[in-house]
Coordinates of C-alpha atoms and ligand atoms in Angstrom, one line a residue:
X1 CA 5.4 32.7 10.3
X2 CA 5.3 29.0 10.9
X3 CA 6.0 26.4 7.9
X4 CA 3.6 25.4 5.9
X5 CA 3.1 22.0 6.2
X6 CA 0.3 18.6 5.1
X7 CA -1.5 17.6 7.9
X8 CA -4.0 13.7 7.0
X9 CA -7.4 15.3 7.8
X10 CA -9.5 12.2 6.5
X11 CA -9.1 8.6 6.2
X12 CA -11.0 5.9 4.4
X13 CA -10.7 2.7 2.8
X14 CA -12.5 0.2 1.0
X15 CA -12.4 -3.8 0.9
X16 CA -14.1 -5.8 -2.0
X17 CA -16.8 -8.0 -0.4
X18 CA -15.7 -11.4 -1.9
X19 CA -13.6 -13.6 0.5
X20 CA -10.8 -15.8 -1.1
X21 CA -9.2 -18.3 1.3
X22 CA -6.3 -20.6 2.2
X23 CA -8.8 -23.4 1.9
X24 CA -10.0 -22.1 -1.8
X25 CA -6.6 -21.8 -2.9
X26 CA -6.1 -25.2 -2.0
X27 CA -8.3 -26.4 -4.5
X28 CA -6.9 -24.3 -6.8
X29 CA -2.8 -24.9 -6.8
X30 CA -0.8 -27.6 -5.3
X31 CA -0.6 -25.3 -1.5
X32 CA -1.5 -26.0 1.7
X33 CA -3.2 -23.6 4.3
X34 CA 0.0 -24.2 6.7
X35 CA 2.7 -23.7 4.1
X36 CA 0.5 -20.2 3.4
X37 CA 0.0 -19.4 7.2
X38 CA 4.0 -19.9 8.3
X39 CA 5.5 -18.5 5.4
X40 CA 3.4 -15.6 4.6
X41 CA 1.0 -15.4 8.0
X42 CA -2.0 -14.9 5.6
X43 CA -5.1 -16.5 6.1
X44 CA -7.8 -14.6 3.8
X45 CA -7.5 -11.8 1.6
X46 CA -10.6 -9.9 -0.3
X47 CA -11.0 -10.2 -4.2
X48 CA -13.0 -8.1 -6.6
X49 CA -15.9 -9.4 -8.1
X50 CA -17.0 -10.1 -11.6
X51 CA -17.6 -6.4 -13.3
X52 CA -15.5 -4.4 -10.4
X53 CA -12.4 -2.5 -11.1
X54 CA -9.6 -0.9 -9.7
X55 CA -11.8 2.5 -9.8
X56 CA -14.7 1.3 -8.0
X57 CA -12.5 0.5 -4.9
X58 CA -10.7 3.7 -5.0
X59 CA -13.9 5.6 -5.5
X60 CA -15.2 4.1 -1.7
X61 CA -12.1 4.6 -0.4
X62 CA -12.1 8.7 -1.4
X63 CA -15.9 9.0 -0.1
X64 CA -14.9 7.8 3.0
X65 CA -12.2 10.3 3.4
X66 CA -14.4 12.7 2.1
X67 CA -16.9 12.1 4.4
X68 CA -14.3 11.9 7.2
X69 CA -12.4 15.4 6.1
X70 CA -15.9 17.0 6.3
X71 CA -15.3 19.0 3.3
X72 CA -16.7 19.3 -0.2
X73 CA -15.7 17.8 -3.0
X74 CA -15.0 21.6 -4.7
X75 CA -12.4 21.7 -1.9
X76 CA -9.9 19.5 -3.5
X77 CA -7.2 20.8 -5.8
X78 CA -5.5 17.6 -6.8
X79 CA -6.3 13.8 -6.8
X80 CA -3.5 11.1 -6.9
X81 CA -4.1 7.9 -7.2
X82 CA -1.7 5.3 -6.6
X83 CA -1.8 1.8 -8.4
X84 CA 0.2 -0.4 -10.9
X85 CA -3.4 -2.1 -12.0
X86 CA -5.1 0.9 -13.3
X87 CA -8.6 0.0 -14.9
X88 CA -7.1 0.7 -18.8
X89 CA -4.0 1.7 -20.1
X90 CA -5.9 5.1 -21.3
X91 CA -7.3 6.6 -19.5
X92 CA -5.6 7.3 -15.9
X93 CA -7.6 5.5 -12.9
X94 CA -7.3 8.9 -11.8
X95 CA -10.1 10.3 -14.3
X96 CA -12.0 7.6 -14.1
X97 CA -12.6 8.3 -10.0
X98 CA -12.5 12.2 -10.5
X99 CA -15.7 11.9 -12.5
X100 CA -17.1 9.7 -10.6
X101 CA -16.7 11.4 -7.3
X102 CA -17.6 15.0 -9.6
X103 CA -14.3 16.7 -8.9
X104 CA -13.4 19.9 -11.6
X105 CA -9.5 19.1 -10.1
X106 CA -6.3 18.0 -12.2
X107 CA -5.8 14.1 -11.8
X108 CA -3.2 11.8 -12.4
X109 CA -1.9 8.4 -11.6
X110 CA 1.2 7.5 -10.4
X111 CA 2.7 4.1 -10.3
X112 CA 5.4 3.2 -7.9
X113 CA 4.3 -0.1 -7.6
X114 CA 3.5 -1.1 -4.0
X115 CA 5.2 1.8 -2.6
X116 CA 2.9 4.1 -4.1
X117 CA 0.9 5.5 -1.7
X118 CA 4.6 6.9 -0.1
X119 CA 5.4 8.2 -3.5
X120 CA 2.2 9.7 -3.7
X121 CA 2.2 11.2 -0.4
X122 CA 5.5 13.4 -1.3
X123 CA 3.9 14.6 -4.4
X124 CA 0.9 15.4 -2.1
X125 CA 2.7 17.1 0.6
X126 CA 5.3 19.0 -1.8
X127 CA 2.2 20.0 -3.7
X128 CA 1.2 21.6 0.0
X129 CA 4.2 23.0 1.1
X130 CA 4.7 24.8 -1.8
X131 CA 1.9 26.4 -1.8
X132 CA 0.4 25.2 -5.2
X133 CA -2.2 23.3 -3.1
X134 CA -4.7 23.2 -0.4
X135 CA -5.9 20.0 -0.2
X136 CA -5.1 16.7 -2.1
X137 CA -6.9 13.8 -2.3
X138 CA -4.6 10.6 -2.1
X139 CA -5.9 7.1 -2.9
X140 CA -3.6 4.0 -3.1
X141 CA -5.9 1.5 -4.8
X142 CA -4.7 -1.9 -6.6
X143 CA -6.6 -5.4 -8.0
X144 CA -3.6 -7.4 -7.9
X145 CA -5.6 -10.5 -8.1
X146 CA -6.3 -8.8 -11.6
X147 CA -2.6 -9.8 -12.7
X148 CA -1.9 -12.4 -10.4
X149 CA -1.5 -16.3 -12.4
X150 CA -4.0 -18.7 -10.0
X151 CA -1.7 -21.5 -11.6
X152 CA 1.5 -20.3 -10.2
X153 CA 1.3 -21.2 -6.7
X154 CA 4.3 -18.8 -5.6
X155 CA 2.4 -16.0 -5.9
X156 CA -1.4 -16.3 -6.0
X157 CA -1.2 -16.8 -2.7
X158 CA 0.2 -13.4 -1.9
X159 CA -2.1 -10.7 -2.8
X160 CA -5.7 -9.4 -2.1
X161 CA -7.5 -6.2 -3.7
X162 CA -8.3 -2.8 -1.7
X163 CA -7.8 0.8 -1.5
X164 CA -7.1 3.2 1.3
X165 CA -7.2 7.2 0.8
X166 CA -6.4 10.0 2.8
X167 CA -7.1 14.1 2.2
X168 CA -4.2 15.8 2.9
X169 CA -4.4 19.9 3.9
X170 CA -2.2 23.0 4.2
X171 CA -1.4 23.6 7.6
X172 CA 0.5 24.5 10.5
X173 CA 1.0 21.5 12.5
X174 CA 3.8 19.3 11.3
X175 CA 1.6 16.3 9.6
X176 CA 4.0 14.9 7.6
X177 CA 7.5 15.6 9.4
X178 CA 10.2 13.5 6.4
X179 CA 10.1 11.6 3.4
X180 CA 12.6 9.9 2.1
X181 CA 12.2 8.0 -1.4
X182 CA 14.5 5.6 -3.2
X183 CA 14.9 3.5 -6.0
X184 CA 17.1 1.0 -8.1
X185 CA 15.7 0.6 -11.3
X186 CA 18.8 -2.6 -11.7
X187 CA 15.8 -4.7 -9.6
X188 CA 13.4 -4.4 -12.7
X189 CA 13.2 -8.3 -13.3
X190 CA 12.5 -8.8 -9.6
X191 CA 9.0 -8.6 -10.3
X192 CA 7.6 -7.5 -13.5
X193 CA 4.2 -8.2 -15.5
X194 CA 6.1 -8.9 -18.9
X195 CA 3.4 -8.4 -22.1
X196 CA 0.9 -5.4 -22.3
X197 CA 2.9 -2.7 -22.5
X198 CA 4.6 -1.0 -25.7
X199 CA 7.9 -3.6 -25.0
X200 CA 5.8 -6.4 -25.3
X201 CA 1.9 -5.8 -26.8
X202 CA -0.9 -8.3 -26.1
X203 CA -0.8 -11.0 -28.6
X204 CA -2.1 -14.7 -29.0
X205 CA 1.0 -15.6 -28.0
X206 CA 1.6 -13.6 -24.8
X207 CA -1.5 -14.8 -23.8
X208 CA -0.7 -18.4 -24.3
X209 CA 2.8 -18.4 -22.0
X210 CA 1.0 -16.3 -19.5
X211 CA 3.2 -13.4 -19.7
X212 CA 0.2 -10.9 -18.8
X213 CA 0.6 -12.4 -14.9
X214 CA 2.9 -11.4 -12.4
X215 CA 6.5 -12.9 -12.5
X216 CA 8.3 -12.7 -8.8
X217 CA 11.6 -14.5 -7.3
X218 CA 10.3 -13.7 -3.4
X219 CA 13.1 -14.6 -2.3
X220 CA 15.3 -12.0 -4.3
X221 CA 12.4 -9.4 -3.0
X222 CA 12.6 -10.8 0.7
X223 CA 16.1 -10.0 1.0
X224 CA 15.4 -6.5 -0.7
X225 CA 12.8 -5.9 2.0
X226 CA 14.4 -6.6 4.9
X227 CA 17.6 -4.5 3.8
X228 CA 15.4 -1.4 2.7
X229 CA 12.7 -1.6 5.0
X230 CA 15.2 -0.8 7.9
X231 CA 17.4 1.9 5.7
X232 CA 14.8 3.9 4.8
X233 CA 13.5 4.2 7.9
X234 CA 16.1 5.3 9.9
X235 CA 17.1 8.0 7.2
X236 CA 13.6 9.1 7.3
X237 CA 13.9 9.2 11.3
X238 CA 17.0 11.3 10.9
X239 CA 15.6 13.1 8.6
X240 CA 12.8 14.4 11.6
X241 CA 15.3 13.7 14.4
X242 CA 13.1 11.6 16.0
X243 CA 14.2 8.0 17.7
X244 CA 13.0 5.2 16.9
X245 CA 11.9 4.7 20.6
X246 CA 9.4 7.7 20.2
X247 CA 7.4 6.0 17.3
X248 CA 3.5 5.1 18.3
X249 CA 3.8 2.6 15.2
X250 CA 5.0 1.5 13.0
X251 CA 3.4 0.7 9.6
X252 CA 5.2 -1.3 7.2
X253 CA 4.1 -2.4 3.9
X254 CA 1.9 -5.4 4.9
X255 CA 3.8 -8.1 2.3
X256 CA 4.4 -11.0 4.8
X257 CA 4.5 -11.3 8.8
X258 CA 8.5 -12.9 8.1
X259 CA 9.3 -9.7 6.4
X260 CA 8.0 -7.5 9.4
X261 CA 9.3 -9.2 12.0
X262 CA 12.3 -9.3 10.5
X263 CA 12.5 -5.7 10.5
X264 CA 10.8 -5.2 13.8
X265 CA 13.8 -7.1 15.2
X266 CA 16.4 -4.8 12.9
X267 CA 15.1 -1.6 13.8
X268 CA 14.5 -2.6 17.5
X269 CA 10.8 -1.9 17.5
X270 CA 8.1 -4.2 19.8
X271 CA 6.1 -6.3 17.5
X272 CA 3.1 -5.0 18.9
X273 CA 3.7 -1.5 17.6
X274 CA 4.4 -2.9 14.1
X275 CA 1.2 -2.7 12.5
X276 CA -0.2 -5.9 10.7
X277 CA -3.6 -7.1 9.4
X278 CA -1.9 -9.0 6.0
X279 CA -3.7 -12.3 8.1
X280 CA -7.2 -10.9 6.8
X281 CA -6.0 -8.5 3.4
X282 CA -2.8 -10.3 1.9
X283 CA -0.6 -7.8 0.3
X284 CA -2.7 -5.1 -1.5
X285 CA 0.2 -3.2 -2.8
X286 CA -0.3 0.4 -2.8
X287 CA -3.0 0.4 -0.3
X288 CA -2.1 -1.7 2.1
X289 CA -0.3 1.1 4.2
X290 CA -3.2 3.6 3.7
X291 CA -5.7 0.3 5.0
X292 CA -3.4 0.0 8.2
X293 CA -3.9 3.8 8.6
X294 CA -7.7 3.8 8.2
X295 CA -7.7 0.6 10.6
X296 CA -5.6 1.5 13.4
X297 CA -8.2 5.3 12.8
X298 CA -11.2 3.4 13.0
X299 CA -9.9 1.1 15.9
X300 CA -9.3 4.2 18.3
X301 CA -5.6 3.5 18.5
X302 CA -4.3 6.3 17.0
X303 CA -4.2 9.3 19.6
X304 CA -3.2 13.6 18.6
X305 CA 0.5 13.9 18.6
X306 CA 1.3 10.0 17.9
X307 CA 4.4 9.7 15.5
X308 CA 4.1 7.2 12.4
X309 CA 6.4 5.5 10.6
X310 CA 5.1 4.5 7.2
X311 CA 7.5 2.5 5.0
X312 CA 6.9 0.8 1.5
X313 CA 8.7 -1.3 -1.1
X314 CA 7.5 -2.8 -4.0
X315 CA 8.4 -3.4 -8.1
X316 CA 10.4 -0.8 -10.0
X317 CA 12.5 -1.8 -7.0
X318 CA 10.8 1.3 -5.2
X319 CA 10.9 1.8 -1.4
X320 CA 9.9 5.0 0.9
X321 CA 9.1 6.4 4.3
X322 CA 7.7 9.0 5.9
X323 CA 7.3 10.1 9.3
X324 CA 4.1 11.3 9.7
X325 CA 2.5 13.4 13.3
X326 CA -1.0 12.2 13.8
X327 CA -2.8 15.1 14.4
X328 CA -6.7 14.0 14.5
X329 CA -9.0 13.4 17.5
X330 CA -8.9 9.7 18.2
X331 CA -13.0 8.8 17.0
X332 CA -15.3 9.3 20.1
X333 CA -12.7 11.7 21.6
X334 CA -13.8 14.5 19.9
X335 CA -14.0 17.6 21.4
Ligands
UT7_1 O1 5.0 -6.1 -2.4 C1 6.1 -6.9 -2.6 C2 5.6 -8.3 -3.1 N1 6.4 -9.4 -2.9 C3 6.9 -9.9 -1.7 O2 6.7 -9.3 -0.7 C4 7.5 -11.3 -1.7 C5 8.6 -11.4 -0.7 N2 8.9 -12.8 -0.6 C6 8.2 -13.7 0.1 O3 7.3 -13.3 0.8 C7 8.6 -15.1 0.2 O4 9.9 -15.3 -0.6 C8 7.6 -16.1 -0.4 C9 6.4 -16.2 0.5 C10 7.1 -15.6 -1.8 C11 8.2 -17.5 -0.6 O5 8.6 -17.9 0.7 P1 10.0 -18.6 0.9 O6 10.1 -19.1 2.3 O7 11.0 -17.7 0.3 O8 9.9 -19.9 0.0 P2 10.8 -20.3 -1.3 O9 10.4 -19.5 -2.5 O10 12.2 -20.5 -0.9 O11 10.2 -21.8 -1.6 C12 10.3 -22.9 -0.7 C13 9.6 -24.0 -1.2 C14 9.9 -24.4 -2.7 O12 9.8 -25.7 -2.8 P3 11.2 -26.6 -3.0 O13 11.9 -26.0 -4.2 O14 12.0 -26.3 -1.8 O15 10.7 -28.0 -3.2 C15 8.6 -23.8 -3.4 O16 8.4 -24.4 -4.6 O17 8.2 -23.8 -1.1 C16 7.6 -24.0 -2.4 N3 6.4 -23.2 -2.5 C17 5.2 -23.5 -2.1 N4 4.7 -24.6 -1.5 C18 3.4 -24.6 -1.1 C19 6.4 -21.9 -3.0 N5 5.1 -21.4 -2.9 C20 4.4 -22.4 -2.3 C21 3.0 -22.5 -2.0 N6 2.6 -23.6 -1.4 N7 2.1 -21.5 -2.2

């Protein structure tokens, strides 16, 4: 009998409408659209608006996949959702967007930061393999700009909102081939939200100092990066025995164009098969990896049988990756 494995059946992703660029953040901090362009290569990332949430993106994103999956929503026997800016503290995200999308199925969030959508897709695909699932829906779905301080130029300039989801299903094609997961909780301070939580409750005063807002040193998580990025990768290649020379793409975490050529240059990958679109999203944590899935879908340049290399690493500090067999009919080349 063959293994049982996850195979990605549906893709989808969601983008908030609103626009926020270099040129607005100029009026906002002391910044200038070049420093943001050559040290970051962002242009534009996409913000919630006024009344949206975490939920609401996450909720498109699922449809989507859904939709794309061609099954019912009674199909699904877990939903994960990804995210470190959940709507409330209480509930999970997660029940917020089962109800909405009328699932009956168990739901839960899980936060690895912006590696979360990795995270999440080993608790997917264990879920599979071991036969206590079918199908899982997995959304990675963040508001960063949510938590992000528009006075503290080092970071506002960083990070847009989305969500990108995939259904995962039982099957007996490889789909997702290795994961390997890591992390080093000694990194806490690298990049923490302070007040709002049990150590440090909401007060007047944690309001006041701004301790509600993400607090980064980038260059502490720069160096983290481009010594994970590569690690993690490899083991997860090993892990699959696959070479790196047999990778269709790979898709980093999109944090900053340094950071993946950087490691496009480490692992001795062509740019052009590193995936980036952080010009037009900014970093949107844990979905920025399922976004560059949906997008290189959508865009017709993902073929049966390509091998992916998705690798993550974010707060906590986390990192991950997975090698992943793209198993679905390239859109338009459906037989
Ligand atoms: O999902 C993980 C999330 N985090 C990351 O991926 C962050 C990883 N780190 C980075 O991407 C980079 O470290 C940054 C983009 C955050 C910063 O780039 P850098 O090349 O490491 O700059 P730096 O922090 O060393 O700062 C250089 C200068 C400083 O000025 P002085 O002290 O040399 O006078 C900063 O104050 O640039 C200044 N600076 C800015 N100037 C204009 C910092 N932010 C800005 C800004 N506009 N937005």
């Amino acid at each position: 009998m063959m293994a049982r494995s996850a195979e990605i059946v549906g893709v989808g992703s969601c983008l908030p409408e609103k626009r926020l660029t270099n040129a607005d953040l100029e009026k906002m901090v002391n910044t200038s659209d070049e420093w943001i362009l050559t040290r970051t290569g962002i242009s534009e990332r996409r913000i919630v608006a006024q009344g949206e949430a975490t939920s609401d993106l996450a909720v498109r994103a699922c449809e989507s996949a859904i939709s794309d999956a061609g099954i019912e929503p009674g199909d699904i026997d877990l939903l994960v959702v990804a995210t470190s800016t959940p709507d409330m503290l209480l509930p999970s995200t997660a029940c917020l967007v089962q109800a909405h999308l009328g699932l009956t199925c168990p739901a839960f969030d899980m936060n690895a930061a912006c590696t979360g959508f990795i995270y999440g897709l080993h608790t997917a695909s264990s879920a599979i393999e071991a036969g206590r699932a079918d199908v899982v829906l997995l959304v990675g779905a963040d508001t960063l700009t949510r938590v992000v301080d528009f006075k503290d130029r080092r970071t506002c300039v960083l990070f847009g909102d989305g969500a990108g989801a995939a259904v995962l299903r039982a099957s007996e094609n490889p789909g997702v081939r290795s994961i390997v997961l890591g992390a080093d909780g000694k990194g806490n301070s690298m990049l923490k939200i302070p007040a709002g939580g049990s150590a440090m409750p909401a007060s007047p005063e944690t309001v006041q100092t701004r301790l509600h807002f993400i607090q980064m040193n980038g260059n502490e998580v720069f160096k983290f990066a481009v010594r994970a990025i590569p690690r993690a990768t490899r083991a997860a290649l090993a892990a699959s025995e696959i070479d790196v020379s047999e990778l269709a793409w790979l898709v980093p975490h999109q944090a900053n164009q340094r950071i993946l050529d950087t490691i496009a240059d480490r692992l001795h990958v062509p740019h052009e098969r590193v995936f980036s679109n952080l010009a037009t999203t900014g970093n949107t944590s844990a979905a920025s990896i399922p976004l560059a899935i949906d997008d290189l879908y959508t865009s017709g340049r993902l073929a049966p049988g390509n091998l992916l290399a998705l690798v993550g690493f974010g707060a906590g500090v986390t990192w991950g990756a997975a090698i992943v067999e793209w198993t679905k009919a390239t859109p338009g080349k459906e037989a």
